[in-house]
Amino acid sequence: MEGLDSLFMSDQTTHQPVRSVSLPSRIHPLSVKLRAALNRLSIWRRSSSSISVSPYFGYETLLVGLVNLAEFYGCVHELLESSYVKHTLLHRQEGKLLADSLDGSVVLLDVCESTREVIVVMREHVANLKSALRRKGSVVDKEAKTYVNFQKKAKKQISKHINALKKMETKDISTNIYQDSAIASTSVLRETIDITVSIFRHLLLFLSAIPPAKKTRNTVGFLSIPFVSSSLLDKSLDMRKEMKNLDDVFLGSFGFEVEPMQNEKMRRDVVEDGFRDLEAELDSVSKCLVKNRVLFLNILSNC
């Protein structure tokens, strides 16, 4: 029997055979959901690996990654409520994976919350800019200086989080859900960490506006990304252009031309809505991470 199906069957039976010689075993519904969620994230990761990890990585693609991540955590939560999985995590390698996952959950939750706060402040700066452009005068200079100071602090914070995530990266992870049930359950847990780290890293690099090491055509706008429509790709490109223009506007007080952007201030809504979308999805993922940590603590407290 395939690894995950055997895992779920192990949780439902005690001394009964887990497989009939003559009849195929029924696939557990959670096994199907978990495979589907893993498949979507695998597609996302393959797509993202062929795009430069840079500010040009599409924000809409990041949204898709965050949505899929939240759905995946929902399946993992069901998995962690299985008595068989609880027993496996407590006793496999003397509970080392469980302890590591618990420690990692603190880092991931901190990165998630901190990133969401950065996005909230960025969105506020966009709103303040729109207001400043209407009023004109010295208020634009004030908003420019406020933003520049915030950007410097945010980049330091983002750099710190990227380094923290890098320390969590694992090597040679292979989520083979067709292996035996014990290996399948621990493999899924490792993959959960690895996928979360990958998505958060892409998001942080997107927000930090770090230019790519070298220009490549494998960036959003040139390379079609699975399950993201061309219209969304266009919106993603607009988001990136608008973030660059936003910097140009704020820096207008230091010698750049501000006037052209006053004629395009309605396009600020693209940026503001984009930040709001990212904020909402990060909030969902944050709740998933909190529940994940609670489940880990429950397993340890009941051992």
Short mmCIF file of C-alpha atoms in Angstrom, two decimals:
data_model
loop_
_atom_site.label_atom_id
_atom_site.label_comp_id
_atom_site.label_asym_id
_atom_site.label_seq_id
_atom_site.Cartn_x
_atom_site.Cartn_y
_atom_site.Cartn_z
CA MET A 1 0.00 0.00 0.00
CA GLU A 2 1.22 3.48 -0.74
CA GLY A 3 2.81 5.36 2.16
CA LEU A 4 0.11 7.87 3.01
CA ASP A 5 -2.75 5.44 2.52
CA SER A 6 -0.97 2.99 4.81
CA LEU A 7 -0.49 5.79 7.33
CA PHE A 8 -4.19 6.60 7.49
CA MET A 9 -5.15 2.94 7.57
CA SER A 10 -2.71 2.43 10.44
CA ASP A 11 -4.59 5.06 12.39
CA GLN A 12 -7.93 3.32 11.83
CA THR A 13 -6.94 -0.28 12.46
CA THR A 14 -5.07 -1.98 15.23
CA HIS A 15 -4.57 -5.67 14.59
CA GLN A 16 -6.33 -5.89 11.26
CA PRO A 17 -4.38 -6.49 8.05
CA VAL A 18 -3.88 -3.21 6.23
CA ARG A 19 -4.28 -4.77 2.81
CA SER A 20 -6.40 -7.38 1.14
CA VAL A 21 -4.69 -9.70 -1.31
CA SER A 22 -7.60 -9.73 -3.70
CA LEU A 23 -9.20 -6.30 -3.28
CA PRO A 24 -7.56 -2.89 -3.76
CA SER A 25 -7.48 -0.76 -0.64
CA ARG A 26 -9.62 2.39 -0.51
CA ILE A 27 -7.67 5.63 -0.86
CA HIS A 28 -8.12 7.84 2.17
CA PRO A 29 -9.67 11.28 1.34
CA LEU A 30 -6.95 13.16 3.23
CA SER A 31 -4.31 11.28 1.26
CA VAL A 32 -5.87 12.57 -1.96
CA LYS A 33 -6.05 16.16 -0.63
CA LEU A 34 -2.48 16.06 0.62
CA ARG A 35 -1.15 14.77 -2.69
CA ALA A 36 -3.07 17.43 -4.60
CA ALA A 37 -1.75 20.19 -2.31
CA LEU A 38 1.81 18.90 -2.63
CA ASN A 39 1.46 18.72 -6.39
CA ARG A 40 0.30 22.34 -6.64
CA LEU A 41 3.20 23.52 -4.50
CA SER A 42 5.64 21.39 -6.49
CA ILE A 43 4.45 23.08 -9.69
CA TRP A 44 4.82 26.46 -8.00
CA ARG A 45 8.36 25.68 -6.88
CA ARG A 46 9.43 24.41 -10.29
CA SER A 47 8.01 27.55 -11.87
CA SER A 48 9.67 29.84 -9.35
CA SER A 49 13.03 28.10 -9.74
CA SER A 50 13.08 29.03 -13.43
CA ILE A 51 12.56 32.71 -12.59
CA SER A 52 15.25 34.91 -11.12
CA VAL A 53 14.68 35.33 -7.40
CA SER A 54 14.36 39.07 -7.59
CA PRO A 55 11.95 41.98 -7.25
CA TYR A 56 10.67 41.03 -10.70
CA PHE A 57 9.19 37.85 -9.30
CA GLY A 58 5.46 38.44 -9.82
CA TYR A 59 3.37 39.45 -6.83
CA GLU A 60 0.42 37.49 -8.21
CA THR A 61 2.59 34.38 -8.28
CA LEU A 62 3.42 35.03 -4.63
CA LEU A 63 -0.29 35.25 -3.86
CA VAL A 64 -0.84 31.87 -5.50
CA GLY A 65 2.01 30.42 -3.46
CA LEU A 66 0.59 31.77 -0.20
CA VAL A 67 -2.92 30.49 -0.97
CA ASN A 68 -1.60 27.03 -1.82
CA LEU A 69 0.58 27.07 1.30
CA ALA A 70 -2.42 27.76 3.56
CA GLU A 71 -4.35 24.91 1.92
CA PHE A 72 -1.38 22.59 2.39
CA TYR A 73 -1.16 23.47 6.08
CA GLY A 74 -4.82 22.56 6.44
CA CYS A 75 -3.98 19.04 5.27
CA VAL A 76 -0.91 18.88 7.51
CA HIS A 77 -3.03 19.86 10.52
CA GLU A 78 -5.34 16.91 9.87
CA LEU A 79 -2.27 14.71 9.58
CA LEU A 80 -0.90 15.91 12.93
CA GLU A 81 -4.18 15.02 14.63
CA SER A 82 -3.68 11.36 13.71
CA SER A 83 -2.71 9.24 16.72
CA TYR A 84 -0.38 7.17 14.55
CA VAL A 85 1.47 10.25 13.31
CA LYS A 86 1.73 11.60 16.86
CA HIS A 87 3.31 8.35 17.98
CA THR A 88 5.67 8.32 14.99
CA LEU A 89 6.88 11.87 15.57
CA LEU A 90 7.47 11.26 19.27
CA HIS A 91 9.54 8.14 18.78
CA ARG A 92 11.24 8.48 15.40
CA GLN A 93 14.84 9.61 15.96
CA GLU A 94 13.86 10.20 19.60
CA GLY A 95 11.54 13.03 18.61
CA LYS A 96 14.29 15.12 16.99
CA LEU A 97 12.18 16.08 13.97
CA LEU A 98 9.32 17.16 16.23
CA ALA A 99 11.67 19.29 18.34
CA ASP A 100 13.26 20.83 15.24
CA SER A 101 9.83 21.54 13.75
CA LEU A 102 8.72 23.21 16.97
CA ASP A 103 11.82 25.43 16.99
CA GLY A 104 11.36 26.19 13.31
CA SER A 105 7.74 27.18 13.85
CA VAL A 106 8.91 30.08 16.02
CA VAL A 107 11.19 31.40 13.27
CA LEU A 108 8.56 31.00 10.54
CA LEU A 109 5.89 32.70 12.62
CA ASP A 110 8.22 35.59 13.42
CA VAL A 111 9.14 36.03 9.74
CA CYS A 112 5.50 35.86 8.68
CA GLU A 113 4.29 38.43 11.20
CA SER A 114 7.22 40.77 10.61
CA THR A 115 6.75 40.62 6.83
CA ARG A 116 3.06 41.35 7.18
CA GLU A 117 3.86 44.40 9.32
CA VAL A 118 6.31 45.66 6.68
CA ILE A 119 3.61 45.33 4.03
CA VAL A 120 1.09 47.18 6.22
CA VAL A 121 3.51 50.10 6.60
CA MET A 122 4.29 50.08 2.87
CA ARG A 123 0.58 50.29 2.12
CA GLU A 124 0.27 53.21 4.53
CA HIS A 125 3.08 55.01 2.71
CA VAL A 126 1.24 54.56 -0.58
CA ALA A 127 -1.90 56.08 0.95
CA ASN A 128 0.10 58.95 2.44
CA LEU A 129 1.73 59.59 -0.90
CA LYS A 130 -1.62 59.82 -2.66
CA SER A 131 -2.71 62.37 -0.09
CA ALA A 132 0.56 64.30 -0.35
CA LEU A 133 0.37 64.49 -4.13
CA ARG A 134 -3.06 66.08 -3.85
CA ARG A 135 -1.83 68.71 -1.41
CA LYS A 136 1.61 69.21 -3.04
CA GLY A 137 4.16 71.47 -1.39
CA SER A 138 6.56 70.50 1.39
CA VAL A 139 4.39 67.58 2.49
CA VAL A 140 5.80 65.54 -0.41
CA ASP A 141 9.32 66.12 0.89
CA LYS A 142 8.24 65.03 4.35
CA GLU A 143 6.70 61.81 3.04
CA ALA A 144 9.82 61.16 0.97
CA LYS A 145 12.10 61.39 3.99
CA THR A 146 9.77 59.25 6.08
CA TYR A 147 9.70 56.58 3.42
CA VAL A 148 13.48 56.58 2.88
CA ASN A 149 14.06 56.06 6.62
CA PHE A 150 11.50 53.28 6.72
CA GLN A 151 12.99 51.61 3.65
CA LYS A 152 16.45 51.50 5.21
CA LYS A 153 15.10 49.87 8.38
CA ALA A 154 12.91 47.48 6.41
CA LYS A 155 15.81 46.28 4.25
CA LYS A 156 17.88 45.51 7.35
CA GLN A 157 14.98 43.61 8.85
CA ILE A 158 14.36 41.71 5.63
CA SER A 159 18.05 40.81 5.36
CA LYS A 160 17.97 39.43 8.91
CA HIS A 161 14.94 37.28 8.12
CA ILE A 162 16.46 35.98 4.88
CA ASN A 163 19.54 34.85 6.82
CA ALA A 164 17.32 33.16 9.41
CA LEU A 165 15.44 31.31 6.67
CA LYS A 166 18.68 30.27 5.00
CA LYS A 167 19.72 28.50 8.20
CA MET A 168 16.48 26.51 8.06
CA GLU A 169 17.01 25.27 4.51
CA THR A 170 17.32 21.51 4.32
CA LYS A 171 19.24 19.46 1.80
CA ASP A 172 18.21 16.49 -0.30
CA ILE A 173 14.57 16.57 0.77
CA SER A 174 12.46 14.06 -1.08
CA THR A 175 8.81 13.88 -0.15
CA ASN A 176 8.09 10.34 -1.25
CA ILE A 177 4.55 9.76 -0.09
CA TYR A 178 4.70 6.29 -1.60
CA GLN A 179 7.19 5.05 0.98
CA ASP A 180 6.20 3.34 4.23
CA SER A 181 3.86 5.28 6.48
CA ALA A 182 6.45 6.38 9.06
CA ILE A 183 8.80 7.77 6.43
CA ALA A 184 5.89 9.40 4.58
CA SER A 185 4.70 11.30 7.66
CA THR A 186 8.14 12.63 8.62
CA SER A 187 8.93 13.45 5.00
CA VAL A 188 5.78 15.56 4.70
CA LEU A 189 6.75 17.47 7.84
CA ARG A 190 10.21 18.25 6.46
CA GLU A 191 8.72 19.34 3.16
CA THR A 192 6.32 21.66 5.00
CA ILE A 193 9.26 23.57 6.44
CA ASP A 194 11.16 23.62 3.15
CA ILE A 195 8.20 24.91 1.12
CA THR A 196 7.37 27.61 3.67
CA VAL A 197 10.97 28.80 3.71
CA SER A 198 11.02 28.96 -0.09
CA ILE A 199 7.83 31.02 -0.38
CA PHE A 200 8.80 33.41 2.42
CA ARG A 201 12.23 33.92 0.87
CA HIS A 202 10.73 34.84 -2.49
CA LEU A 203 8.35 37.27 -0.79
CA LEU A 204 11.10 38.96 1.21
CA LEU A 205 13.28 39.40 -1.86
CA PHE A 206 10.32 40.83 -3.74
CA LEU A 207 9.75 43.41 -1.01
CA SER A 208 13.40 44.28 -0.59
CA ALA A 209 13.65 45.47 -4.23
CA ILE A 210 17.11 43.92 -4.60
CA PRO A 211 18.11 44.01 -8.29
CA PRO A 212 18.87 40.63 -9.90
CA ALA A 213 22.49 39.55 -10.23
CA LYS A 214 22.15 39.61 -13.99
CA LYS A 215 19.35 40.42 -16.37
CA THR A 216 17.52 37.48 -17.84
CA ARG A 217 14.47 37.00 -19.97
CA ASN A 218 13.25 34.40 -17.50
CA THR A 219 11.36 37.00 -15.53
CA VAL A 220 7.71 37.78 -15.16
CA GLY A 221 6.40 39.23 -18.40
CA PHE A 222 8.61 36.95 -20.50
CA LEU A 223 7.97 33.54 -19.00
CA SER A 224 4.45 32.19 -18.62
CA ILE A 225 3.81 30.76 -15.17
CA PRO A 226 1.45 27.77 -14.75
CA PHE A 227 -2.02 28.53 -13.36
CA VAL A 228 -1.48 32.32 -13.66
CA SER A 229 -3.35 34.00 -16.51
CA SER A 230 -1.74 36.54 -18.83
CA SER A 231 -3.95 39.26 -17.37
CA LEU A 232 -2.64 38.49 -13.90
CA LEU A 233 0.90 38.53 -15.21
CA ASP A 234 0.23 41.99 -16.64
CA LYS A 235 -1.13 43.08 -13.26
CA SER A 236 1.97 41.64 -11.61
CA LEU A 237 4.23 43.58 -13.95
CA ASP A 238 2.24 46.75 -13.24
CA MET A 239 2.71 46.11 -9.52
CA ARG A 240 6.48 45.93 -9.92
CA LYS A 241 6.59 49.00 -12.17
CA GLU A 242 4.45 50.93 -9.72
CA MET A 243 6.69 50.01 -6.80
CA LYS A 244 9.65 51.38 -8.77
CA ASN A 245 7.68 54.50 -9.66
CA LEU A 246 6.74 54.86 -6.00
CA ASP A 247 10.42 55.08 -5.11
CA ASP A 248 10.92 57.63 -7.89
CA VAL A 249 8.14 59.79 -6.49
CA PHE A 250 9.46 59.70 -2.95
CA LEU A 251 12.93 60.53 -4.20
CA GLY A 252 11.55 63.46 -6.19
CA SER A 253 12.49 65.80 -3.36
CA PHE A 254 16.13 64.84 -3.92
CA GLY A 255 16.22 66.02 -7.52
CA PHE A 256 13.91 63.64 -9.42
CA GLU A 257 10.91 64.84 -11.39
CA VAL A 258 7.68 64.45 -9.41
CA GLU A 259 5.18 66.08 -11.72
CA PRO A 260 4.70 63.16 -14.18
CA MET A 261 3.48 60.87 -11.41
CA GLN A 262 0.83 63.38 -10.36
CA ASN A 263 -0.86 62.67 -13.68
CA GLU A 264 -0.82 58.94 -12.92
CA LYS A 265 -1.78 58.93 -9.26
CA MET A 266 -4.77 56.68 -9.94
CA ARG A 267 -2.32 53.89 -10.73
CA ARG A 268 -1.29 54.00 -7.07
CA ASP A 269 -4.37 51.86 -6.45
CA VAL A 270 -2.61 48.96 -8.17
CA VAL A 271 0.13 49.08 -5.56
CA GLU A 272 -2.18 49.62 -2.61
CA ASP A 273 -4.47 46.76 -3.63
CA GLY A 274 -1.48 44.52 -4.20
CA PHE A 275 -0.16 45.16 -0.71
CA ARG A 276 -3.61 44.55 0.72
CA ASP A 277 -3.84 41.18 -1.05
CA LEU A 278 -0.44 40.08 0.23
CA GLU A 279 -1.34 41.24 3.73
CA ALA A 280 -4.56 39.19 3.73
CA GLU A 281 -2.86 35.99 2.53
CA LEU A 282 -0.03 36.38 5.03
CA ASP A 283 -2.63 36.74 7.77
CA SER A 284 -4.13 33.39 6.71
CA VAL A 285 -0.72 31.71 6.66
CA SER A 286 0.07 33.21 10.07
CA LYS A 287 -3.03 31.57 11.55
CA CYS A 288 -1.95 28.27 10.01
CA LEU A 289 1.50 28.58 11.57
CA VAL A 290 -0.01 29.32 14.99
CA LYS A 291 -2.21 26.23 14.77
CA ASN A 292 0.75 24.17 13.59
CA ARG A 293 2.74 25.20 16.66
CA VAL A 294 -0.20 24.45 18.97
CA LEU A 295 -0.47 20.94 17.50
CA PHE A 296 3.25 20.34 18.03
CA LEU A 297 2.95 21.47 21.66
CA ASN A 298 -0.08 19.24 22.19
CA ILE A 299 1.84 16.22 20.92
CA LEU A 300 4.70 16.94 23.31
CA SER A 301 2.43 17.61 26.29
CA ASN A 302 0.56 14.32 25.84
CA CYS A 303 3.60 12.11 25.50
#
